[in-house]
Short mmCIF file of C-alpha atoms in Angstrom, two decimals:
data_model
loop_
_atom_site.label_atom_id
_atom_site.label_comp_id
_atom_site.label_asym_id
_atom_site.label_seq_id
_atom_site.Cartn_x
_atom_site.Cartn_y
_atom_site.Cartn_z
CA UNK A 1 -72.09 -61.54 2.92
CA UNK A 2 -72.59 -58.64 0.51
CA UNK A 3 -75.91 -58.50 -1.33
CA UNK A 4 -75.10 -55.33 -3.25
CA UNK A 5 -75.92 -55.97 -6.93
CA UNK A 6 -73.10 -55.78 -9.43
CA UNK A 7 -73.38 -53.30 -12.30
CA UNK A 8 -74.49 -56.14 -14.58
CA UNK A 9 -77.14 -57.32 -12.12
CA UNK A 10 -78.44 -53.78 -11.66
CA UNK A 11 -78.57 -53.22 -15.43
CA UNK A 12 -80.48 -56.48 -15.94
CA UNK A 13 -82.90 -55.53 -13.15
CA UNK A 14 -83.50 -52.12 -14.73
CA UNK A 15 -84.10 -53.68 -18.15
CA UNK A 16 -86.52 -56.20 -16.64
CA UNK A 17 -88.35 -53.38 -14.84
CA UNK A 18 -88.80 -51.54 -18.16
CA UNK A 19 -90.03 -54.63 -20.01
CA UNK A 20 -92.40 -55.71 -17.26
CA UNK A 21 -93.61 -52.13 -16.80
CA UNK A 22 -94.27 -51.69 -20.52
CA UNK A 23 -95.82 -55.07 -21.26
CA UNK A 24 -97.35 -56.42 -18.04
CA UNK A 25 -100.24 -53.98 -18.07
CA UNK A 26 -103.48 -54.67 -16.20
CA UNK A 27 -105.22 -55.19 -19.54
CA UNK A 28 -102.71 -57.82 -20.64
CA UNK A 29 -102.82 -59.54 -17.27
CA UNK A 30 -106.62 -59.70 -17.50
CA UNK A 31 -106.42 -61.06 -21.06
CA UNK A 32 -103.94 -63.76 -20.01
CA UNK A 33 -106.25 -64.93 -17.23
CA UNK A 34 -104.51 -67.80 -15.49
CA UNK A 35 -102.32 -68.55 -18.51
CA UNK A 36 -98.93 -67.26 -19.51
CA UNK A 37 -98.29 -64.15 -21.62
CA UNK A 38 -96.32 -65.44 -24.63
CA UNK A 39 -95.53 -61.99 -26.04
CA UNK A 40 -94.05 -60.84 -22.74
CA UNK A 41 -92.04 -64.06 -22.51
CA UNK A 42 -90.69 -63.52 -26.04
CA UNK A 43 -89.68 -59.96 -25.12
CA UNK A 44 -87.83 -61.12 -22.00
CA UNK A 45 -86.01 -63.84 -23.94
CA UNK A 46 -85.21 -61.50 -26.85
CA UNK A 47 -83.72 -59.01 -24.39
CA UNK A 48 -81.38 -61.78 -23.20
CA UNK A 49 -82.64 -61.74 -19.62
CA UNK A 50 -83.33 -65.46 -19.34
CA UNK A 51 -79.99 -66.44 -20.83
CA UNK A 52 -78.17 -63.92 -18.65
CA UNK A 53 -79.25 -65.61 -15.42
CA UNK A 54 -76.37 -68.08 -15.65
CA UNK A 55 -73.90 -65.17 -15.44
CA UNK A 56 -76.01 -63.03 -13.09
CA UNK A 57 -76.22 -65.78 -10.47
CA UNK A 58 -78.86 -66.30 -7.83
CA UNK A 59 -78.88 -62.67 -6.68
CA UNK A 60 -79.44 -61.60 -10.28
CA UNK A 61 -82.29 -64.09 -10.62
CA UNK A 62 -83.87 -62.81 -7.42
CA UNK A 63 -83.66 -59.23 -8.67
CA UNK A 64 -85.37 -60.21 -11.93
CA UNK A 65 -88.06 -62.18 -10.10
CA UNK A 66 -88.67 -59.20 -7.84
CA UNK A 67 -89.42 -57.10 -10.93
CA UNK A 68 -91.75 -59.80 -12.21
CA UNK A 69 -93.53 -59.81 -8.87
CA UNK A 70 -94.07 -56.06 -8.94
CA UNK A 71 -96.37 -56.56 -11.92
CA UNK A 72 -97.54 -60.13 -11.18
CA UNK A 73 -96.61 -60.93 -14.77
CA UNK A 74 -97.52 -64.45 -15.79
CA UNK A 75 -94.40 -65.87 -17.38
CA UNK A 76 -92.38 -68.97 -16.41
CA UNK A 77 -89.28 -67.05 -15.34
CA UNK A 78 -88.52 -68.87 -12.07
CA UNK A 79 -89.27 -72.37 -13.31
CA UNK A 80 -87.35 -71.87 -16.56
CA UNK A 81 -84.29 -70.55 -14.78
CA UNK A 82 -84.27 -72.89 -11.77
CA UNK A 83 -85.44 -76.17 -13.32
CA UNK A 84 -83.91 -75.49 -16.71
CA UNK A 85 -81.11 -73.02 -17.18
CA UNK A 86 -79.34 -73.25 -13.82
CA UNK A 87 -79.89 -77.01 -13.43
CA UNK A 88 -78.55 -77.81 -16.89
CA UNK A 89 -75.67 -75.36 -16.52
CA UNK A 90 -74.62 -76.89 -13.20
CA UNK A 91 -75.37 -80.57 -13.75
CA UNK A 92 -75.76 -81.18 -17.47
CA UNK A 93 -73.19 -82.96 -19.56
CA UNK A 94 -71.20 -80.84 -22.01
CA UNK A 95 -73.46 -82.17 -24.80
CA UNK A 96 -76.63 -81.27 -22.86
CA UNK A 97 -75.33 -77.78 -22.09
CA UNK A 98 -74.44 -77.17 -25.74
CA UNK A 99 -77.77 -78.53 -26.96
CA UNK A 100 -80.17 -77.09 -24.38
CA UNK A 101 -78.82 -73.83 -22.93
CA UNK A 102 -79.12 -71.69 -26.07
CA UNK A 103 -82.75 -72.73 -26.57
CA UNK A 104 -83.64 -72.23 -22.91
CA UNK A 105 -82.14 -68.76 -23.05
CA UNK A 106 -83.96 -67.71 -26.21
CA UNK A 107 -87.26 -69.32 -25.22
CA UNK A 108 -87.37 -71.91 -27.98
CA UNK A 109 -86.95 -74.76 -25.47
CA UNK A 110 -89.65 -75.13 -22.84
CA UNK A 111 -88.62 -76.65 -19.51
CA UNK A 112 -90.37 -77.77 -16.36
CA UNK A 113 -89.39 -79.47 -13.14
CA UNK A 114 -90.08 -83.05 -12.18
CA UNK A 115 -89.50 -84.88 -8.93
CA UNK A 116 -89.27 -88.63 -8.79
CA UNK A 117 -91.10 -90.44 -6.02
CA UNK A 118 -88.79 -93.40 -6.53
CA UNK A 119 -85.36 -94.02 -5.13
CA UNK A 120 -83.21 -91.59 -3.20
CA UNK A 121 -83.79 -90.44 0.34
CA UNK A 122 -84.29 -86.87 -0.84
CA UNK A 123 -87.30 -87.99 -2.86
CA UNK A 124 -89.03 -89.78 -0.01
CA UNK A 125 -87.28 -93.11 -0.50
CA UNK A 126 -85.10 -94.96 1.92
CA UNK A 127 -81.87 -94.01 0.17
#
């Protein structure tokens, strides 16, 4: 298995590194406290990084998350991409994809994950 980033993945990583480096300063992190940094999130979405994850794939997402981790920036990158963008892209109906993906990518739709304690064996039920 080859984990060498494509040119697109490397370019996205470099862009993320610049944005996180410029905006995830110690002062901003201190000001955000335990909350999210909405201005940083807007910058990441405006740069197209969230929306690009569908095309960049899991390796691309990991590269972007690595850059987030270098600064400990407080934005919902992983949850938005995993519970929102990638889940809807892979399992959403055509209507859901058309309605939700643009907003997830540009940050106007907020997503979160939820796990049901009812039903299937994967959720602790008997299947």
